[in-house]
Short mmCIF file of N, CA and C in Angstrom, two decimals:
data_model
loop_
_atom_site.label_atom_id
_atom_site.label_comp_id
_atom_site.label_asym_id
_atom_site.label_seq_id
_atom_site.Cartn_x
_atom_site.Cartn_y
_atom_site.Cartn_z
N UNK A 1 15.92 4.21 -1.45
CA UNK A 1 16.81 3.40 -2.25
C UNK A 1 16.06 2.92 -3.48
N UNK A 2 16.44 2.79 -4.46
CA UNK A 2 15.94 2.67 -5.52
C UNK A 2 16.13 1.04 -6.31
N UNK A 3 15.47 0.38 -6.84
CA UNK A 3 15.07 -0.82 -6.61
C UNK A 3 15.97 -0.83 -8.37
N UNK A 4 16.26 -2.48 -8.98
CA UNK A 4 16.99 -2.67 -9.84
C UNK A 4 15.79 -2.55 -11.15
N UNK A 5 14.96 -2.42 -10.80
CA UNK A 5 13.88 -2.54 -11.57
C UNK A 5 13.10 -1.24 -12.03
N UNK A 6 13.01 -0.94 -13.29
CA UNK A 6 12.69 0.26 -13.55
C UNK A 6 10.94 0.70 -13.27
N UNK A 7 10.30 1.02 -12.48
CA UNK A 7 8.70 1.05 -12.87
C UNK A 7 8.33 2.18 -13.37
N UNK A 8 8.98 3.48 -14.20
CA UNK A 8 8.53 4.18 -14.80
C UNK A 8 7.41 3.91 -15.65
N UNK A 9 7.42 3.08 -16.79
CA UNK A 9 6.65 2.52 -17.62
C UNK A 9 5.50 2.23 -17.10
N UNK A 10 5.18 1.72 -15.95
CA UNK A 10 3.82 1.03 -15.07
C UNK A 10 3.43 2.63 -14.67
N UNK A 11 4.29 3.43 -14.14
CA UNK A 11 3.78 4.22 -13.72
C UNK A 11 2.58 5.26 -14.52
N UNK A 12 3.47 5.37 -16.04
CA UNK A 12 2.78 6.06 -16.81
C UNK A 12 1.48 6.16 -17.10
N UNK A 13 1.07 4.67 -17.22
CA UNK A 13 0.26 4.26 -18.16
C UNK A 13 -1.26 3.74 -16.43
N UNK A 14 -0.98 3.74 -15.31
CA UNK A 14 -1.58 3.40 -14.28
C UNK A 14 -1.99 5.04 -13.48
N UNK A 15 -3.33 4.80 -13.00
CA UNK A 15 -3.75 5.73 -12.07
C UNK A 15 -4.13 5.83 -11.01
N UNK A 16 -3.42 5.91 -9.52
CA UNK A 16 -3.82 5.39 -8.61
C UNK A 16 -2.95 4.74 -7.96
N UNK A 17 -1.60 3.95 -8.50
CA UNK A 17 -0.86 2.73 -8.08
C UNK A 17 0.02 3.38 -7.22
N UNK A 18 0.63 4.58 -7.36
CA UNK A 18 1.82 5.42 -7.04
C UNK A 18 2.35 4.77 -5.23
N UNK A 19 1.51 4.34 -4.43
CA UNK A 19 1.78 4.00 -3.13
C UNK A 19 2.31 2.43 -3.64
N UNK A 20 1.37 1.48 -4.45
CA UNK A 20 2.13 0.41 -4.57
C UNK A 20 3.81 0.43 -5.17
N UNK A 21 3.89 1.29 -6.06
CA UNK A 21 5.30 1.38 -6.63
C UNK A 21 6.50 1.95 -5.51
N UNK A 22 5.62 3.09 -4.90
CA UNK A 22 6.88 3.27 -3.72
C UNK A 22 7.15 2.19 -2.80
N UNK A 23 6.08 1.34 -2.72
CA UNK A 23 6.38 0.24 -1.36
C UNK A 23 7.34 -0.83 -2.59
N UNK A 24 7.10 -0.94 -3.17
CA UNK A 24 8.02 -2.30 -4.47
C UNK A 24 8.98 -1.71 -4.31
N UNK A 25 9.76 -0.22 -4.50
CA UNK A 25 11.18 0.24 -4.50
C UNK A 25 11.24 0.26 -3.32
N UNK A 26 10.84 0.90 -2.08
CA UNK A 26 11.47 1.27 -1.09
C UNK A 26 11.80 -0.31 -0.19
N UNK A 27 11.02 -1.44 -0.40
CA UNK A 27 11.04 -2.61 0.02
C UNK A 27 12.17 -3.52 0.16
N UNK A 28 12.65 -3.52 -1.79
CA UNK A 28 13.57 -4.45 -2.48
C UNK A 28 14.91 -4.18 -2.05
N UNK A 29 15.19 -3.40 -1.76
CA UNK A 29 17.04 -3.00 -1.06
C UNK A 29 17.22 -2.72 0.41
N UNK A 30 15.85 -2.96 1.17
CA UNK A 30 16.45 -2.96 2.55
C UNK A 30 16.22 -4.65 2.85
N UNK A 31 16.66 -4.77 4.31
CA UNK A 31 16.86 -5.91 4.66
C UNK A 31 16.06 -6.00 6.10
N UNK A 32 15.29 -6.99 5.93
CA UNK A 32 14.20 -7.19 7.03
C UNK A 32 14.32 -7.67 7.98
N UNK A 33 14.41 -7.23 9.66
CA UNK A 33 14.58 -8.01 10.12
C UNK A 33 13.30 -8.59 10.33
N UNK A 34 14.15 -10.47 11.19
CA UNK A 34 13.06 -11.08 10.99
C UNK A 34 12.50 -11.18 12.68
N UNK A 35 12.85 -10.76 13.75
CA UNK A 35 12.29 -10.76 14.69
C UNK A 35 11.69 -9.58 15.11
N UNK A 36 10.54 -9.84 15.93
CA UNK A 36 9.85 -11.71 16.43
C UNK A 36 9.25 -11.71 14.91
N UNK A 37 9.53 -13.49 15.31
CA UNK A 37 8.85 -14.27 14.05
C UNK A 37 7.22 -13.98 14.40
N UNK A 38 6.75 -14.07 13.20
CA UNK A 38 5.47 -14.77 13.21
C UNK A 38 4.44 -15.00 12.16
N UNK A 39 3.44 -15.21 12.47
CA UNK A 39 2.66 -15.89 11.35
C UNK A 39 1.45 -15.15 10.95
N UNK A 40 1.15 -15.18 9.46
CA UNK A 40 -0.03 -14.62 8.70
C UNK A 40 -1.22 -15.33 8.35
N UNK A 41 -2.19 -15.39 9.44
CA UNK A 41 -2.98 -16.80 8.94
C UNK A 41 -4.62 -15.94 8.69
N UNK A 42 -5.29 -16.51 7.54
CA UNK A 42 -6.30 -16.14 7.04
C UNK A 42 -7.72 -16.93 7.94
N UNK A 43 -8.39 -16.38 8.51
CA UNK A 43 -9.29 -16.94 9.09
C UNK A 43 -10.82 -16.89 8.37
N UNK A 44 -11.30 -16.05 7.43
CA UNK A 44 -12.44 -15.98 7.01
C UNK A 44 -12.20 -15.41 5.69
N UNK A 45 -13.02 -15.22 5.01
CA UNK A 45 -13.09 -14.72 3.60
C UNK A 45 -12.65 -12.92 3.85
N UNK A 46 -12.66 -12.39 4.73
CA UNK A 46 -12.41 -11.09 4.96
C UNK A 46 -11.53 -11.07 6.65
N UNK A 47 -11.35 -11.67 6.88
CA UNK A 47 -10.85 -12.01 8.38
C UNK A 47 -9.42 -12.53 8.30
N UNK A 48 -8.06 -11.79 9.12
CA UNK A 48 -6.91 -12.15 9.37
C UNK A 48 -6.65 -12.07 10.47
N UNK A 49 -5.62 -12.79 10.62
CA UNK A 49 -4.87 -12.96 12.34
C UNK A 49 -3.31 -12.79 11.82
N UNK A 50 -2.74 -12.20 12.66
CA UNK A 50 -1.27 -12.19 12.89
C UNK A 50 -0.54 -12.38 14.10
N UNK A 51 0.13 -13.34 14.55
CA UNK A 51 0.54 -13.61 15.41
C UNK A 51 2.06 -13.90 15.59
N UNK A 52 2.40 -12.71 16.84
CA UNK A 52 3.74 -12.73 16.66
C UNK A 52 4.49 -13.55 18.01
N UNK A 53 5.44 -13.96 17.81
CA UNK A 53 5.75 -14.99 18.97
C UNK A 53 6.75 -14.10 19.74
N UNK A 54 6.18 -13.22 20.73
CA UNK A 54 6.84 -12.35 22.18
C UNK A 54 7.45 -13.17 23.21
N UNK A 55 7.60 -14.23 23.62
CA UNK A 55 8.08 -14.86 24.58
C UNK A 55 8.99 -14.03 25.53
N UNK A 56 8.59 -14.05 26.58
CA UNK A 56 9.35 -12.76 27.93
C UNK A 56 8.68 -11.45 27.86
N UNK A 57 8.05 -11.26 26.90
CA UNK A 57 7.26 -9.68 27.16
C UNK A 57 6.04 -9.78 27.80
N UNK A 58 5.83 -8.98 28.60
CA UNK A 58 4.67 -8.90 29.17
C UNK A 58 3.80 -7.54 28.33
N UNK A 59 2.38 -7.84 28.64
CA UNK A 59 1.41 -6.72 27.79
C UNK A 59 1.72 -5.12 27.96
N UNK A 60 2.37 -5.11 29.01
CA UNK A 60 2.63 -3.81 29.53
C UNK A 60 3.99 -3.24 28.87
N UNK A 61 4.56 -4.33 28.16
CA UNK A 61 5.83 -4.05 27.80
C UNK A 61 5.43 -4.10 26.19
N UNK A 62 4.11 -4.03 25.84
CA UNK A 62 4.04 -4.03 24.38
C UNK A 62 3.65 -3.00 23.83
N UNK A 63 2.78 -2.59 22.64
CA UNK A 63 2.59 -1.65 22.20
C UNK A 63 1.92 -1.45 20.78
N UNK A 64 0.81 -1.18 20.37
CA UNK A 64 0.03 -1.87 18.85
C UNK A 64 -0.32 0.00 18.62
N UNK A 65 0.14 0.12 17.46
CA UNK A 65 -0.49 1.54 16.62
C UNK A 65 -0.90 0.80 15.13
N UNK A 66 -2.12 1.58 15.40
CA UNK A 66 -2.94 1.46 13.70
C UNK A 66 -2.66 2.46 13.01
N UNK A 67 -1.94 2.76 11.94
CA UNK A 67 -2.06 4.36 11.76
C UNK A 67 -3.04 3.53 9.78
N UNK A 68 -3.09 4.49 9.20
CA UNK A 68 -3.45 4.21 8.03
C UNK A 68 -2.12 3.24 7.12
N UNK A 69 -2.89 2.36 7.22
CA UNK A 69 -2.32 1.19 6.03
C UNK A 69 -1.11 0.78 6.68
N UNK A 70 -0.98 1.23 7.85
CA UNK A 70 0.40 0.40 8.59
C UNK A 70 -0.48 0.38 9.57
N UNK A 71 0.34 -0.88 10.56
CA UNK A 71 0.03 -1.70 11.67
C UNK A 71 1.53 -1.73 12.00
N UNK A 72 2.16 -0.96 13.33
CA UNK A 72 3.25 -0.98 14.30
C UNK A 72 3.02 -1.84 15.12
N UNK A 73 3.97 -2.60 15.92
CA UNK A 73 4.00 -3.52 17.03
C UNK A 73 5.70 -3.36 17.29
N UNK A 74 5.45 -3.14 18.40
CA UNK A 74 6.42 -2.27 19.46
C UNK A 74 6.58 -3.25 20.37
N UNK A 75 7.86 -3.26 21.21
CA UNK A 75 8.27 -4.38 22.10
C UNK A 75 9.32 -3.41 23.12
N UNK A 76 9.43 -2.67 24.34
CA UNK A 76 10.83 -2.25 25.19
C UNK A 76 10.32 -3.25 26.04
N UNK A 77 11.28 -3.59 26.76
CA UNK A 77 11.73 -4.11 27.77
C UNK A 77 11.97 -3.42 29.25
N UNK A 78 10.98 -3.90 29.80
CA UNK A 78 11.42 -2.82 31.56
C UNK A 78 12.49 -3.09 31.80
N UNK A 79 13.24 -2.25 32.83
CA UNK A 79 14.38 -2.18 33.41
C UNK A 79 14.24 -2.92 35.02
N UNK A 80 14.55 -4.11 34.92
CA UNK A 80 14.38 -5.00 35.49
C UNK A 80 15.54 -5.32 36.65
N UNK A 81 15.42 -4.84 38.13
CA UNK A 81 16.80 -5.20 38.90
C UNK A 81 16.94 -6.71 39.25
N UNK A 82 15.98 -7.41 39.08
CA UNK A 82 15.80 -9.01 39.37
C UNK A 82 16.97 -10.03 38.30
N UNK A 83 16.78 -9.27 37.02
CA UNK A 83 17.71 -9.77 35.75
C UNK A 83 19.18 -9.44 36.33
N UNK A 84 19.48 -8.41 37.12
CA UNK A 84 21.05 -8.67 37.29
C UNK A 84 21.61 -9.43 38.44
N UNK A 85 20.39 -9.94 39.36
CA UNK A 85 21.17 -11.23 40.31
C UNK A 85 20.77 -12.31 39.61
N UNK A 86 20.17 -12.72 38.55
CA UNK A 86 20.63 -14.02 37.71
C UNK A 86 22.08 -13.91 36.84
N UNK A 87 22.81 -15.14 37.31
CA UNK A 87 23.27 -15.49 36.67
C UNK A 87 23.01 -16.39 35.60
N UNK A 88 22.94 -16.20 34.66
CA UNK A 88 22.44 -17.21 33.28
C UNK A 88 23.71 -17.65 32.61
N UNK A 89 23.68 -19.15 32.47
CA UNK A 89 24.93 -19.61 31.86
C UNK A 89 24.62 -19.53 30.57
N UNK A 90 23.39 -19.76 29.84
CA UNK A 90 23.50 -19.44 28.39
C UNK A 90 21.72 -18.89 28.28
N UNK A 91 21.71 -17.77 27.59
CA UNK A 91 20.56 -16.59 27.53
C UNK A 91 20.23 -17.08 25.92
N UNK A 92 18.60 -17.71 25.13
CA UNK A 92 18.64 -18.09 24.16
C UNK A 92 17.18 -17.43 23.73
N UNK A 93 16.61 -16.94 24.72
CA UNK A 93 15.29 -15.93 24.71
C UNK A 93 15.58 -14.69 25.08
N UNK A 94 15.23 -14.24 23.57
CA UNK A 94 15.71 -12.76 23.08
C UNK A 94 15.40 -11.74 24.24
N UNK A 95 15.97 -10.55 24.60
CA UNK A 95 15.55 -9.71 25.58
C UNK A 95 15.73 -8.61 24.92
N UNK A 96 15.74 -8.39 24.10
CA UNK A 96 15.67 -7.21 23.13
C UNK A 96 14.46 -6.29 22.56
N UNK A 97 14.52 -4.96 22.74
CA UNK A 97 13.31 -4.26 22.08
C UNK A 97 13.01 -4.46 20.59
N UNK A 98 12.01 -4.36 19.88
CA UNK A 98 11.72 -4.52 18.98
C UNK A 98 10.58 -3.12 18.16
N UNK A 99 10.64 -3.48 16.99
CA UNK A 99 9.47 -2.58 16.16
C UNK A 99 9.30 -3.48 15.09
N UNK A 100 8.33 -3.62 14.45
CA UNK A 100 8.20 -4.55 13.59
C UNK A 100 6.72 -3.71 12.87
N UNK A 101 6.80 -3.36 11.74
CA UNK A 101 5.75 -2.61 10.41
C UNK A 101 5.17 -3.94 9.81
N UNK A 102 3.84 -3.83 9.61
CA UNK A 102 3.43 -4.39 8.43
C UNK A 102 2.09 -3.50 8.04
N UNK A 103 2.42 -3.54 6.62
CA UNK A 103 1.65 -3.08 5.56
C UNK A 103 0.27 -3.32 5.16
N UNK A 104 -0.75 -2.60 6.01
CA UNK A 104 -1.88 -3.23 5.48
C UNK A 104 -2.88 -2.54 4.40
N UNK A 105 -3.33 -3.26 3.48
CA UNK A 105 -4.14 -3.01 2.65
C UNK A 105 -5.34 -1.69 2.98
N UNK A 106 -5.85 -1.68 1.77
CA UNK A 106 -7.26 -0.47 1.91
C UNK A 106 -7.94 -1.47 2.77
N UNK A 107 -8.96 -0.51 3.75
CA UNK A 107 -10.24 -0.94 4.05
C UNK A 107 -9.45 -1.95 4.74
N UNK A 108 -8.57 -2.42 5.38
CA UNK A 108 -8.22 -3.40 6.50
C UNK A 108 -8.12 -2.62 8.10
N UNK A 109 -8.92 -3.31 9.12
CA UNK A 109 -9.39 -2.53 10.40
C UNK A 109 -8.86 -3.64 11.56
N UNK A 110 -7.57 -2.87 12.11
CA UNK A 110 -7.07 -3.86 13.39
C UNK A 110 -9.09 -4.16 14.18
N UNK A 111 -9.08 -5.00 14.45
CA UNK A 111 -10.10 -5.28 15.74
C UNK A 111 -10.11 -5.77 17.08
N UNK A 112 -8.53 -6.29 17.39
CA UNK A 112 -8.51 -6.45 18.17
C UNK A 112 -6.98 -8.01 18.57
N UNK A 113 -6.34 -6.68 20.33
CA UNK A 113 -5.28 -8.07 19.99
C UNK A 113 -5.58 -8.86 21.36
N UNK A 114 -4.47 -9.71 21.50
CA UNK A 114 -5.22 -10.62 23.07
C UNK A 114 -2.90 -11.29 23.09
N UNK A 115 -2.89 -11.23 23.94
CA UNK A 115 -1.99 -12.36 24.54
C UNK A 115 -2.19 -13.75 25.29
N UNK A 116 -1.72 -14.92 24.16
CA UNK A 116 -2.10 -16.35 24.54
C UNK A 116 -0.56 -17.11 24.59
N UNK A 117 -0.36 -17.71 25.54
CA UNK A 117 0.41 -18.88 25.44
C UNK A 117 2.07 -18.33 24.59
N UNK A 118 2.27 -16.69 24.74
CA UNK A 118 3.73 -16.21 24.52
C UNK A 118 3.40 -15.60 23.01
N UNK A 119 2.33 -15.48 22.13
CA UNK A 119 1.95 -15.38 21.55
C UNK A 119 0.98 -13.77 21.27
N UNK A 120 1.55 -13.08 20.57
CA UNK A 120 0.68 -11.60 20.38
C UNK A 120 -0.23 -11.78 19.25
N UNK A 121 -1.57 -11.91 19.52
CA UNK A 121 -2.66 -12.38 18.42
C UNK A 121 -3.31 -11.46 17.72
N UNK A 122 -3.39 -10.81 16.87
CA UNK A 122 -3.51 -9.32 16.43
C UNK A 122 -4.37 -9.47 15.11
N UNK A 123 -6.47 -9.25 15.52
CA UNK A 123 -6.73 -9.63 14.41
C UNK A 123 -7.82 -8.88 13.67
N UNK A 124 -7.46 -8.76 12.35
CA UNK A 124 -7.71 -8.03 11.29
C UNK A 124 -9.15 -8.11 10.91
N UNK A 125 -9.37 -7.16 9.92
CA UNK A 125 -10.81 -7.40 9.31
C UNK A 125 -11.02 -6.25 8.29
N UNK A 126 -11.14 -7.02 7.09
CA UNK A 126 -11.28 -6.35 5.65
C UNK A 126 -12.90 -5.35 5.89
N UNK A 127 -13.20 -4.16 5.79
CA UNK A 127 -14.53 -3.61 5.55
C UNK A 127 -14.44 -3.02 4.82
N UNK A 128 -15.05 -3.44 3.41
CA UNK A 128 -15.43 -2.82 2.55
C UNK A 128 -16.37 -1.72 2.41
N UNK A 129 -16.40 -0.57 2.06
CA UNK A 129 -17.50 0.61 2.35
C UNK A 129 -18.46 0.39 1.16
N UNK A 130 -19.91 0.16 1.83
CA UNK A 130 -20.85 0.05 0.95
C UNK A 130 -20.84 0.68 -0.79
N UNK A 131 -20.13 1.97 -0.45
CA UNK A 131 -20.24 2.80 -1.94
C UNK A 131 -19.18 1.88 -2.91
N UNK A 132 -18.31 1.08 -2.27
CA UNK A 132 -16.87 0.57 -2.92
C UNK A 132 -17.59 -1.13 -3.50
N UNK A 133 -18.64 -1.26 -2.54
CA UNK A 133 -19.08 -3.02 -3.06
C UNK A 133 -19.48 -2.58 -4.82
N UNK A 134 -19.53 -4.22 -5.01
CA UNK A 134 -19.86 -4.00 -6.63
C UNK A 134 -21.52 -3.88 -6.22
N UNK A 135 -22.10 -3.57 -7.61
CA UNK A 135 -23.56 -3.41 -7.66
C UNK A 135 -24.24 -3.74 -9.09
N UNK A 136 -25.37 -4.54 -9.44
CA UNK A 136 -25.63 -4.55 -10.13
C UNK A 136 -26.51 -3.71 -10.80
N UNK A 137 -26.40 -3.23 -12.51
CA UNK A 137 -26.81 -2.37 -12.86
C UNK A 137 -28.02 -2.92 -13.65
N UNK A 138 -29.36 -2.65 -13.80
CA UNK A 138 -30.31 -3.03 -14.49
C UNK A 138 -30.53 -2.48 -15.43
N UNK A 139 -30.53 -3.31 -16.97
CA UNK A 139 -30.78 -2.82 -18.04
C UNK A 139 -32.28 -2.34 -18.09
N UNK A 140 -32.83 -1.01 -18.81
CA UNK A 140 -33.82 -0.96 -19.25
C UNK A 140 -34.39 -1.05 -20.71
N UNK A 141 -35.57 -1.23 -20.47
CA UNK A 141 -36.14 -1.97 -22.23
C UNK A 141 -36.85 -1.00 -22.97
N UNK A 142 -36.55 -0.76 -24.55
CA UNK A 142 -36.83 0.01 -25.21
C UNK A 142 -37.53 1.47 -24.95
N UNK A 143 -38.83 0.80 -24.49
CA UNK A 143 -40.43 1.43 -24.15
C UNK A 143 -40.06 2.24 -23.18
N UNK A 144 -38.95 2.73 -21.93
CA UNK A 144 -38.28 3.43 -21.34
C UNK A 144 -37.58 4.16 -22.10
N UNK A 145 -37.23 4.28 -23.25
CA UNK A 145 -35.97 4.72 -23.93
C UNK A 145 -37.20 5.71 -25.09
N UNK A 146 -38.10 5.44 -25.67
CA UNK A 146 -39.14 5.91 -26.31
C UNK A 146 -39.68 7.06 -25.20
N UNK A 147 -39.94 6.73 -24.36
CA UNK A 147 -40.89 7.77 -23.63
C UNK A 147 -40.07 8.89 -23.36
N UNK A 148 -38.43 8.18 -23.01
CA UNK A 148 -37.49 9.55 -22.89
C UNK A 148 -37.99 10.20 -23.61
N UNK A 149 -37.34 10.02 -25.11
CA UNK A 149 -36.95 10.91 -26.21
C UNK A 149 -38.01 11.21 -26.48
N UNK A 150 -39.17 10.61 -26.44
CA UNK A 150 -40.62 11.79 -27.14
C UNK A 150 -40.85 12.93 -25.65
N UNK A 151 -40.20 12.85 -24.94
CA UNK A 151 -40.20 14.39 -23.63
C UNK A 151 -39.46 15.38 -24.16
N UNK A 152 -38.62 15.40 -25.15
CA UNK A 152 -37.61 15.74 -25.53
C UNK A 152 -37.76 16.61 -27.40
N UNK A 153 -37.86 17.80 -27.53
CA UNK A 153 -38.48 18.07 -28.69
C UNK A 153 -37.50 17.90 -29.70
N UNK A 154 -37.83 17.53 -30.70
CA UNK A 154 -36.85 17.23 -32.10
C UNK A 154 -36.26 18.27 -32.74
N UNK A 155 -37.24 19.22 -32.89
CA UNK A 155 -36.74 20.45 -33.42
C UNK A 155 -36.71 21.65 -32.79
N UNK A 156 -35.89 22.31 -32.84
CA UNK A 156 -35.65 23.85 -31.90
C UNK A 156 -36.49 25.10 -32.73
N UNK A 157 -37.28 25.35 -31.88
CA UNK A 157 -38.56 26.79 -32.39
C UNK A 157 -37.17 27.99 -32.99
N UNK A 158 -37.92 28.53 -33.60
CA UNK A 158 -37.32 29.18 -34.87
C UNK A 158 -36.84 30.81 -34.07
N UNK A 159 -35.48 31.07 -33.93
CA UNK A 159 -35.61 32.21 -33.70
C UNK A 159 -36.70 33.46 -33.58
N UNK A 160 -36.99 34.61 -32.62
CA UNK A 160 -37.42 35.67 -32.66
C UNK A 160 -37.15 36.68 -33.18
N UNK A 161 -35.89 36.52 -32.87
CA UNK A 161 -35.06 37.68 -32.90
C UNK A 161 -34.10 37.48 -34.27
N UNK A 162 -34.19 38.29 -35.19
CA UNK A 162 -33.04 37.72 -36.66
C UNK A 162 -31.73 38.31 -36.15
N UNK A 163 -30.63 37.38 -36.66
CA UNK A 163 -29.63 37.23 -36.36
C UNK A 163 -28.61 38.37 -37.95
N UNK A 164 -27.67 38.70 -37.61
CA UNK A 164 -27.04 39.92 -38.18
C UNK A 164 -26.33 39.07 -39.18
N UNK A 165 -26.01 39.40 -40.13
CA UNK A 165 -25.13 38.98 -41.46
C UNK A 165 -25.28 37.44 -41.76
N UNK A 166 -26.80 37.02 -41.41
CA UNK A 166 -27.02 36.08 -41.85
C UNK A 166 -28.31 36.22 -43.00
N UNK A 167 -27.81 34.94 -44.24
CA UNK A 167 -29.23 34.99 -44.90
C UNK A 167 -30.63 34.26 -44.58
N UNK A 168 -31.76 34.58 -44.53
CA UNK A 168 -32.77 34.55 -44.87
C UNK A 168 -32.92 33.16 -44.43
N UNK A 169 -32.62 32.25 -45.45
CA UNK A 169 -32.74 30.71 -45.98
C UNK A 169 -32.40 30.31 -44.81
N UNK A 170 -31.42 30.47 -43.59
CA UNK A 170 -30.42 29.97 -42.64
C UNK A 170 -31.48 29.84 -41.33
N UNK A 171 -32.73 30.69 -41.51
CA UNK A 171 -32.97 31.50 -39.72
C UNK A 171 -34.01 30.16 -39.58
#
């Protein structure tokens, strides 16, 4: 679906972005659901947690895929014969399967989830690859820059061999 917003122009002139622009269009015209809720909380300078609120699922009934730059969390429900001799006069905890995507960045590495207190704790960790950190570059001083260029001869030795329909003055 195509978003109200034109990003041709960004596209042109950018190298590299092409995944951010498809996620901005493909994003803006669907409609999200919002269950299970839950929360995005930053724990360290490179460290996230996400925690989604499962209430009635058990671990066995869950389900976590990392694939590249997405993070799936999956929810069925067993088929339960105990649920049809309750009678429930009013049912207000969802019993419904779920899938729920979120989008994660470069260099973001699930590490690990845990179930606490109805709660799916699912937590992240930015690793940057050594070649990708910044680095500082050290200037060198003149007297490096001299020794190059005198390794380096100024003038090119004079032909051997004379060259055809040229004059004299040229070789």
């Amino acid at each position: 679906m195509r978003s109200a917003f034109d990003f041709a122009p960004f596209r042109r002139s950018t190298v590299g972005f092409d995944r951010l622009f498809d996620m901005l269009e493909n994003s803006s015209g669907q409609s999200q659901e919002n269950y299970p809720p839950f929360d995005l909380i930053k724990t360290g300078e490179n460290q996230y947690r996400i925690e989604l609120a499962v209430a009635g699922f058990k671990p066995e009934e869950l389900e976590i895929t990392a694939q590249q730059n997405v993070l799936l969390v999956s929810g069925r429900k067993s088929d339960e014969t105990s649920d049809e001799r309750v009678d429930y006069v009013y049912r207000g905890i969802a019993n419904r399967s779920f899938e729920r995507r979120f989008a994660l960045a470069d260099h973001i590495q699930v590490k690990g989830a845990d179930m606490r207190d109805g709660l799916l704790v699912v937590d992240l960790v930015r690793e940057i690859p050594e070649a990708m950190k910044p680095r500082k570059i050290d200037i060198g001083t003149g007297a490096e820059r001299s020794a190059i260029g005198a390794a380096t001869p100024r003038h090119r030795a004079r032909r051997s061999t004379p060259r055809l329909n040229t004059p004299d003055h040229w070789r």
